[in-house]
Amino acid sequence: MAGLTLRNVAKNYADVNVIESIDLDIKDGEFVVFVGPSGCGKSTLLRMIAGLEDITGGTIAIGDTVVNEVAPAKRGVAMVFQTYALYPHMTVYKNMAFGLKQAKTPKDEIDKRVRAAAEILEISDLLERTPRALSGGQRQRVAIGRAIVREPSVFLFDEPLSNLDAALRVQTRIEIARLHQRLGTTMIYVTHDQVEAMTLADKIVVLRGGNIEQVGSPIELYETPDNMFVAQFIGSPKMNFFKAEDLTKKGQAMLKGDVDRLGIRPEHFTTTDVKSALVVATPDLVENLGENALVHCITEGGMEFIVKTTDLTKFKQGKKIGLTADKARVLGFNSTTQKRIG
Amino acid sequence: MSVLEPKTSFQRIFLPTLAWTIAIIFFFPIFWLVLTSFKTDADAVKPEYLFIFQPTLENYMNMTENYDYWRFAKNSIITSVFATAFTLFVGIPSAYAMAFNPSRHTKDILMWMLSTKMLPAAAVLYPMTFLTKNFLGVFDTHFLVIIVLSLINLPIVIWMLFTYFKEIPKEIIEAGKMDGVNTWGEIKDILLPLAWGGVASTALLCFIFCWNEAYWTVRLTTTEAATLSKLIEGNRAPEGLFFGRLSAVSAAAVGPIVVLGWFCQKQLVRGLTFGAVK
Ligand SMILES: Nc1ncnc2c1ncn2[C@@H]1O[C@H](COP(=O)(O)OP(=O)(O)O)[C@@H](O)[C@H]1O
Ligand SMILES: [Mg+2]
């Protein structure tokens, strides 16, 4: 078991700078999720930790050892690939045993570990099959099993659920969370899906364009995002931003100092009379999800935004309505620096 | 295909006829060659004996008794086998490196290798003969023939292997790295088992090319390392045209490779189409 320390980590491909300079501390046993839009460098960062990608600048330490020049298999990390990357010509058993065999582990020890991992993942009866004869979900388990048997000090997952269908994705997500509880090993998990990030992580690292936007617990990112990017990236539907012309007098009064945008999440609105409202809006379209509904509204300034509500009776299409929110839920931003103020 | 449409007469009659015609046109010279090899030299040139004649094994007996067929055959086998082995030995790691650890020059290198095939062989005939004969002293040795055959085939072999290796997902090799195999292990335990079909096709094709090579094997050998190509060449002219004898020699030279090709048809098609047919 081990934590990780990243210092000024950078990556260039030829003359393209993919990762600028990343500093990050990961505690032993933590479940850390790298999240960000596609192409932001999540996989690259993970692959540098794995040792599959050279590190252009800075240092990566696992435990107390700087591993920049250490071969992947010697870093004590195990990786689960997005495409599973099982060895097609080997049985499930051999797939799982392969790494241990390379490490010259005694045969009976290999057998013990493979069977124990298969037990945990409920794939004991698949051991003699080849990957070809497995479903997507089963392949995923084998890929995880291959990582478990090596008893690594850090698990690395690169979008492990993205090739599964929706139902299986939720189920496997829960199983990965359970696996973390059970093993207590450090896990680093890459995804572009903020829901996966929120549900799994002890700590989320939001990346954009090769830089860290913010590091924090899911609740910190949700409640106190550092900037407009994180505010919109975490939470679904996205946070709404209002500028002066979209707000009422009362709303505009909250634009103080550098604050020129108010951020309010769709789920934090309450309806009120027009006088005490922060925003006066005209409902335009309703998406009813059953337990709640998304109401697409238009501000007086002509901006479209979303309100999430459980009480649709207040919203009439085309009829102006007042909306407000708990003061603590209204965040102030500066649109030039993109930073949250206060 | 699941839709059953009545075949048009074009499909029913014309296409098969066309296919057969083409096949016969291509096959006829070989058929004629084999036929002629069973005729005496005198009969061979007489049109009235084209199909009906008194078959004889004289040419074949003559060939093994007087022309040392087996020595040439042995040389062909030795040079083709070793050249193929050597080509793969160099080609597999090269193609592996280019497929899985490409640099920004990989494309250029591949093009450059192929471009060496565009140089007319005749252009380097003089330097090759002169150097190997007068300076290196390797003229007419197995070593020289093996090296030359290897070098001739290396570009195409690397290209073929590269195409096959490209089909293997990079992540599988990377999974191997995470599992702790070294480069040799990656090739032996992961790459080769997965690309086995492609490697076999490539090897087969390389072997056939080596066996059939005539330009250099004829010019860079005299007796010691002379292959079957040289035997055919040697029977061609000096005492006039002995068609029966020449045909027997030719048939005996191409025979083994035709048989080999016949047995490995499937692999060959895959090889020739660069894996496009699965
Ligand atoms: N081998 C490579 N050569 C050049 N650019 C690359 C290479 N691999 C990735 N990139 C670039 O690096 C950026 C980050 O890629 P990646 O880490 O895969 O993003 P993510 O996993 O967040 O979607 C992308 O813009 C991608 O185009
Ligand atoms: Mg990625």
JSON list of N, CA, C and O in Angstrom, two decimals, chain B residues 152-182:
[
{"chain": "B", "resi": 152, "resn": "ILE", "atom": "N", "xyz": [16.64, -8.76, -50.36]},
{"chain": "B", "resi": 152, "resn": "ILE", "atom": "CA", "xyz": [15.62, -8.49, -51.38]},
{"chain": "B", "resi": 152, "resn": "ILE", "atom": "C", "xyz": [14.23, -8.54, -50.77]},
{"chain": "B", "resi": 152, "resn": "ILE", "atom": "O", "xyz": [13.37, -7.73, -51.08]},
{"chain": "B", "resi": 153, "resn": "ASN", "atom": "N", "xyz": [14.02, -9.52, -49.86]},
{"chain": "B", "resi": 153, "resn": "ASN", "atom": "CA", "xyz": [12.66, -9.73, -49.35]},
{"chain": "B", "resi": 153, "resn": "ASN", "atom": "C", "xyz": [12.35, -8.96, -48.08]},
{"chain": "B", "resi": 153, "resn": "ASN", "atom": "O", "xyz": [11.19, -8.84, -47.70]},
{"chain": "B", "resi": 154, "resn": "LEU", "atom": "N", "xyz": [13.37, -8.45, -47.43]},
{"chain": "B", "resi": 154, "resn": "LEU", "atom": "CA", "xyz": [13.15, -7.79, -46.15]},
{"chain": "B", "resi": 154, "resn": "LEU", "atom": "C", "xyz": [12.10, -6.67, -46.21]},
{"chain": "B", "resi": 154, "resn": "LEU", "atom": "O", "xyz": [11.21, -6.61, -45.37]},
{"chain": "B", "resi": 155, "resn": "PRO", "atom": "N", "xyz": [12.16, -5.78, -47.20]},
{"chain": "B", "resi": 155, "resn": "PRO", "atom": "CA", "xyz": [11.17, -4.69, -47.21]},
{"chain": "B", "resi": 155, "resn": "PRO", "atom": "C", "xyz": [9.73, -5.19, -47.24]},
{"chain": "B", "resi": 155, "resn": "PRO", "atom": "O", "xyz": [8.91, -4.76, -46.44]},
{"chain": "B", "resi": 156, "resn": "ILE", "atom": "N", "xyz": [9.47, -6.13, -48.13]},
{"chain": "B", "resi": 156, "resn": "ILE", "atom": "CA", "xyz": [8.09, -6.59, -48.26]},
{"chain": "B", "resi": 156, "resn": "ILE", "atom": "C", "xyz": [7.67, -7.37, -47.02]},
{"chain": "B", "resi": 156, "resn": "ILE", "atom": "O", "xyz": [6.53, -7.27, -46.55]},
{"chain": "B", "resi": 157, "resn": "VAL", "atom": "N", "xyz": [8.61, -8.11, -46.45]},
{"chain": "B", "resi": 157, "resn": "VAL", "atom": "CA", "xyz": [8.30, -8.88, -45.24]},
{"chain": "B", "resi": 157, "resn": "VAL", "atom": "C", "xyz": [7.99, -7.93, -44.08]},
{"chain": "B", "resi": 157, "resn": "VAL", "atom": "O", "xyz": [7.02, -8.12, -43.34]},
{"chain": "B", "resi": 158, "resn": "ILE", "atom": "N", "xyz": [8.80, -6.89, -43.92]},
{"chain": "B", "resi": 158, "resn": "ILE", "atom": "CA", "xyz": [8.53, -5.94, -42.83]},
{"chain": "B", "resi": 158, "resn": "ILE", "atom": "C", "xyz": [7.18, -5.25, -43.05]},
{"chain": "B", "resi": 158, "resn": "ILE", "atom": "O", "xyz": [6.39, -5.09, -42.13]},
{"chain": "B", "resi": 159, "resn": "TRP", "atom": "N", "xyz": [6.91, -4.89, -44.28]},
{"chain": "B", "resi": 159, "resn": "TRP", "atom": "CA", "xyz": [5.61, -4.26, -44.58]},
{"chain": "B", "resi": 159, "resn": "TRP", "atom": "C", "xyz": [4.45, -5.17, -44.21]},
{"chain": "B", "resi": 159, "resn": "TRP", "atom": "O", "xyz": [3.49, -4.76, -43.58]},
{"chain": "B", "resi": 160, "resn": "MET", "atom": "N", "xyz": [4.56, -6.43, -44.60]},
{"chain": "B", "resi": 160, "resn": "MET", "atom": "CA", "xyz": [3.47, -7.36, -44.31]},
{"chain": "B", "resi": 160, "resn": "MET", "atom": "C", "xyz": [3.31, -7.55, -42.82]},
{"chain": "B", "resi": 160, "resn": "MET", "atom": "O", "xyz": [2.21, -7.45, -42.28]},
{"chain": "B", "resi": 161, "resn": "LEU", "atom": "N", "xyz": [4.43, -7.80, -42.13]},
{"chain": "B", "resi": 161, "resn": "LEU", "atom": "CA", "xyz": [4.35, -8.03, -40.69]},
{"chain": "B", "resi": 161, "resn": "LEU", "atom": "C", "xyz": [3.80, -6.79, -39.99]},
{"chain": "B", "resi": 161, "resn": "LEU", "atom": "O", "xyz": [2.97, -6.88, -39.09]},
{"chain": "B", "resi": 162, "resn": "PHE", "atom": "N", "xyz": [4.27, -5.63, -40.43]},
{"chain": "B", "resi": 162, "resn": "PHE", "atom": "CA", "xyz": [3.80, -4.37, -39.86]},
{"chain": "B", "resi": 162, "resn": "PHE", "atom": "C", "xyz": [2.28, -4.28, -39.96]},
{"chain": "B", "resi": 162, "resn": "PHE", "atom": "O", "xyz": [1.59, -3.94, -38.99]},
{"chain": "B", "resi": 163, "resn": "THR", "atom": "N", "xyz": [1.74, -4.63, -41.13]},
{"chain": "B", "resi": 163, "resn": "THR", "atom": "CA", "xyz": [0.30, -4.55, -41.33]},
{"chain": "B", "resi": 163, "resn": "THR", "atom": "C", "xyz": [-0.43, -5.51, -40.38]},
{"chain": "B", "resi": 163, "resn": "THR", "atom": "O", "xyz": [-1.45, -5.16, -39.81]},
{"chain": "B", "resi": 164, "resn": "TYR", "atom": "N", "xyz": [0.12, -6.72, -40.21]},
{"chain": "B", "resi": 164, "resn": "TYR", "atom": "CA", "xyz": [-0.52, -7.67, -39.30]},
{"chain": "B", "resi": 164, "resn": "TYR", "atom": "C", "xyz": [-0.41, -7.20, -37.86]},
{"chain": "B", "resi": 164, "resn": "TYR", "atom": "O", "xyz": [-1.37, -7.26, -37.09]},
{"chain": "B", "resi": 165, "resn": "PHE", "atom": "N", "xyz": [0.75, -6.74, -37.48]},
{"chain": "B", "resi": 165, "resn": "PHE", "atom": "CA", "xyz": [0.97, -6.33, -36.08]},
{"chain": "B", "resi": 165, "resn": "PHE", "atom": "C", "xyz": [0.08, -5.14, -35.73]},
{"chain": "B", "resi": 165, "resn": "PHE", "atom": "O", "xyz": [-0.40, -5.02, -34.62]},
{"chain": "B", "resi": 166, "resn": "LYS", "atom": "N", "xyz": [-0.14, -4.29, -36.72]},
{"chain": "B", "resi": 166, "resn": "LYS", "atom": "CA", "xyz": [-0.98, -3.10, -36.51]},
{"chain": "B", "resi": 166, "resn": "LYS", "atom": "C", "xyz": [-2.39, -3.47, -36.07]},
{"chain": "B", "resi": 166, "resn": "LYS", "atom": "O", "xyz": [-3.08, -2.71, -35.41]},
{"chain": "B", "resi": 167, "resn": "GLU", "atom": "N", "xyz": [-2.82, -4.68, -36.48]},
{"chain": "B", "resi": 167, "resn": "GLU", "atom": "CA", "xyz": [-4.18, -5.10, -36.15]},
{"chain": "B", "resi": 167, "resn": "GLU", "atom": "C", "xyz": [-4.32, -5.47, -34.68]},
{"chain": "B", "resi": 167, "resn": "GLU", "atom": "O", "xyz": [-5.43, -5.58, -34.17]},
{"chain": "B", "resi": 168, "resn": "ILE", "atom": "N", "xyz": [-3.21, -5.69, -34.01]},
{"chain": "B", "resi": 168, "resn": "ILE", "atom": "CA", "xyz": [-3.27, -6.09, -32.61]},
{"chain": "B", "resi": 168, "resn": "ILE", "atom": "C", "xyz": [-3.37, -4.84, -31.74]},
{"chain": "B", "resi": 168, "resn": "ILE", "atom": "O", "xyz": [-2.56, -3.93, -31.88]},
{"chain": "B", "resi": 169, "resn": "PRO", "atom": "N", "xyz": [-4.39, -4.78, -30.86]},
{"chain": "B", "resi": 169, "resn": "PRO", "atom": "CA", "xyz": [-4.54, -3.57, -30.04]},
{"chain": "B", "resi": 169, "resn": "PRO", "atom": "C", "xyz": [-3.30, -3.32, -29.18]},
{"chain": "B", "resi": 169, "resn": "PRO", "atom": "O", "xyz": [-2.77, -4.24, -28.56]},
{"chain": "B", "resi": 170, "resn": "LYS", "atom": "N", "xyz": [-2.88, -2.09, -29.17]},
{"chain": "B", "resi": 170, "resn": "LYS", "atom": "CA", "xyz": [-1.70, -1.67, -28.43]},
{"chain": "B", "resi": 170, "resn": "LYS", "atom": "C", "xyz": [-1.84, -2.01, -26.94]},
{"chain": "B", "resi": 170, "resn": "LYS", "atom": "O", "xyz": [-0.87, -2.35, -26.28]},
{"chain": "B", "resi": 171, "resn": "GLU", "atom": "N", "xyz": [-3.09, -1.92, -26.44]},
{"chain": "B", "resi": 171, "resn": "GLU", "atom": "CA", "xyz": [-3.31, -2.13, -25.00]},
{"chain": "B", "resi": 171, "resn": "GLU", "atom": "C", "xyz": [-2.91, -3.53, -24.56]},
{"chain": "B", "resi": 171, "resn": "GLU", "atom": "O", "xyz": [-2.53, -3.72, -23.41]},
{"chain": "B", "resi": 172, "resn": "ILE", "atom": "N", "xyz": [-3.05, -4.50, -25.47]},
{"chain": "B", "resi": 172, "resn": "ILE", "atom": "CA", "xyz": [-2.71, -5.87, -25.07]},
{"chain": "B", "resi": 172, "resn": "ILE", "atom": "C", "xyz": [-1.21, -5.98, -24.79]},
{"chain": "B", "resi": 172, "resn": "ILE", "atom": "O", "xyz": [-0.78, -6.60, -23.83]},
{"chain": "B", "resi": 173, "resn": "ILE", "atom": "N", "xyz": [-0.43, -5.31, -25.64]},
{"chain": "B", "resi": 173, "resn": "ILE", "atom": "CA", "xyz": [1.01, -5.29, -25.41]},
{"chain": "B", "resi": 173, "resn": "ILE", "atom": "C", "xyz": [1.31, -4.52, -24.11]},
{"chain": "B", "resi": 173, "resn": "ILE", "atom": "O", "xyz": [2.16, -4.92, -23.32]},
{"chain": "B", "resi": 174, "resn": "GLU", "atom": "N", "xyz": [0.57, -3.44, -23.92]},
{"chain": "B", "resi": 174, "resn": "GLU", "atom": "CA", "xyz": [0.80, -2.64, -22.70]},
{"chain": "B", "resi": 174, "resn": "GLU", "atom": "C", "xyz": [0.41, -3.42, -21.45]},
{"chain": "B", "resi": 174, "resn": "GLU", "atom": "O", "xyz": [1.08, -3.33, -20.41]},
{"chain": "B", "resi": 175, "resn": "ALA", "atom": "N", "xyz": [-0.66, -4.21, -21.56]},
{"chain": "B", "resi": 175, "resn": "ALA", "atom": "CA", "xyz": [-1.05, -5.06, -20.43]},
{"chain": "B", "resi": 175, "resn": "ALA", "atom": "C", "xyz": [0.11, -5.99, -20.10]},
{"chain": "B", "resi": 175, "resn": "ALA", "atom": "O", "xyz": [0.42, -6.24, -18.94]},
{"chain": "B", "resi": 176, "resn": "GLY", "atom": "N", "xyz": [0.76, -6.48, -21.15]},
{"chain": "B", "resi": 176, "resn": "GLY", "atom": "CA", "xyz": [1.94, -7.33, -20.95]},
{"chain": "B", "resi": 176, "resn": "GLY", "atom": "C", "xyz": [3.04, -6.59, -20.21]},
{"chain": "B", "resi": 176, "resn": "GLY", "atom": "O", "xyz": [3.67, -7.13, -19.30]},
{"chain": "B", "resi": 177, "resn": "LYS", "atom": "N", "xyz": [3.26, -5.35, -20.59]},
{"chain": "B", "resi": 177, "resn": "LYS", "atom": "CA", "xyz": [4.27, -4.53, -19.90]},
{"chain": "B", "resi": 177, "resn": "LYS", "atom": "C", "xyz": [3.93, -4.41, -18.42]},
{"chain": "B", "resi": 177, "resn": "LYS", "atom": "O", "xyz": [4.80, -4.53, -17.56]},
{"chain": "B", "resi": 178, "resn": "MET", "atom": "N", "xyz": [2.64, -4.15, -18.14]},
{"chain": "B", "resi": 178, "resn": "MET", "atom": "CA", "xyz": [2.22, -4.01, -16.74]},
{"chain": "B", "resi": 178, "resn": "MET", "atom": "C", "xyz": [2.43, -5.33, -16.00]},
{"chain": "B", "resi": 178, "resn": "MET", "atom": "O", "xyz": [2.70, -5.34, -14.81]},
{"chain": "B", "resi": 179, "resn": "ASP", "atom": "N", "xyz": [2.28, -6.44, -16.72]},
{"chain": "B", "resi": 179, "resn": "ASP", "atom": "CA", "xyz": [2.46, -7.75, -16.11]},
{"chain": "B", "resi": 179, "resn": "ASP", "atom": "C", "xyz": [3.93, -8.14, -16.00]},
{"chain": "B", "resi": 179, "resn": "ASP", "atom": "O", "xyz": [4.25, -9.20, -15.48]},
{"chain": "B", "resi": 180, "resn": "GLY", "atom": "N", "xyz": [4.80, -7.31, -16.54]},
{"chain": "B", "resi": 180, "resn": "GLY", "atom": "CA", "xyz": [6.21, -7.53, -16.31]},
{"chain": "B", "resi": 180, "resn": "GLY", "atom": "C", "xyz": [6.96, -8.35, -17.34]},
{"chain": "B", "resi": 180, "resn": "GLY", "atom": "O", "xyz": [8.03, -8.87, -17.04]},
{"chain": "B", "resi": 181, "resn": "VAL", "atom": "N", "xyz": [6.43, -8.49, -18.56]},
{"chain": "B", "resi": 181, "resn": "VAL", "atom": "CA", "xyz": [7.23, -9.21, -19.55]},
{"chain": "B", "resi": 181, "resn": "VAL", "atom": "C", "xyz": [8.24, -8.25, -20.17]},
{"chain": "B", "resi": 181, "resn": "VAL", "atom": "O", "xyz": [7.99, -7.05, -20.28]},
{"chain": "B", "resi": 182, "resn": "ASN", "atom": "N", "xyz": [9.37, -8.78, -20.57]},
{"chain": "B", "resi": 182, "resn": "ASN", "atom": "CA", "xyz": [10.36, -7.94, -21.26]},
{"chain": "B", "resi": 182, "resn": "ASN", "atom": "C", "xyz": [10.05, -7.95, -22.75]},
{"chain": "B", "resi": 182, "resn": "ASN", "atom": "O", "xyz": [9.11, -8.61, -23.20]}
]
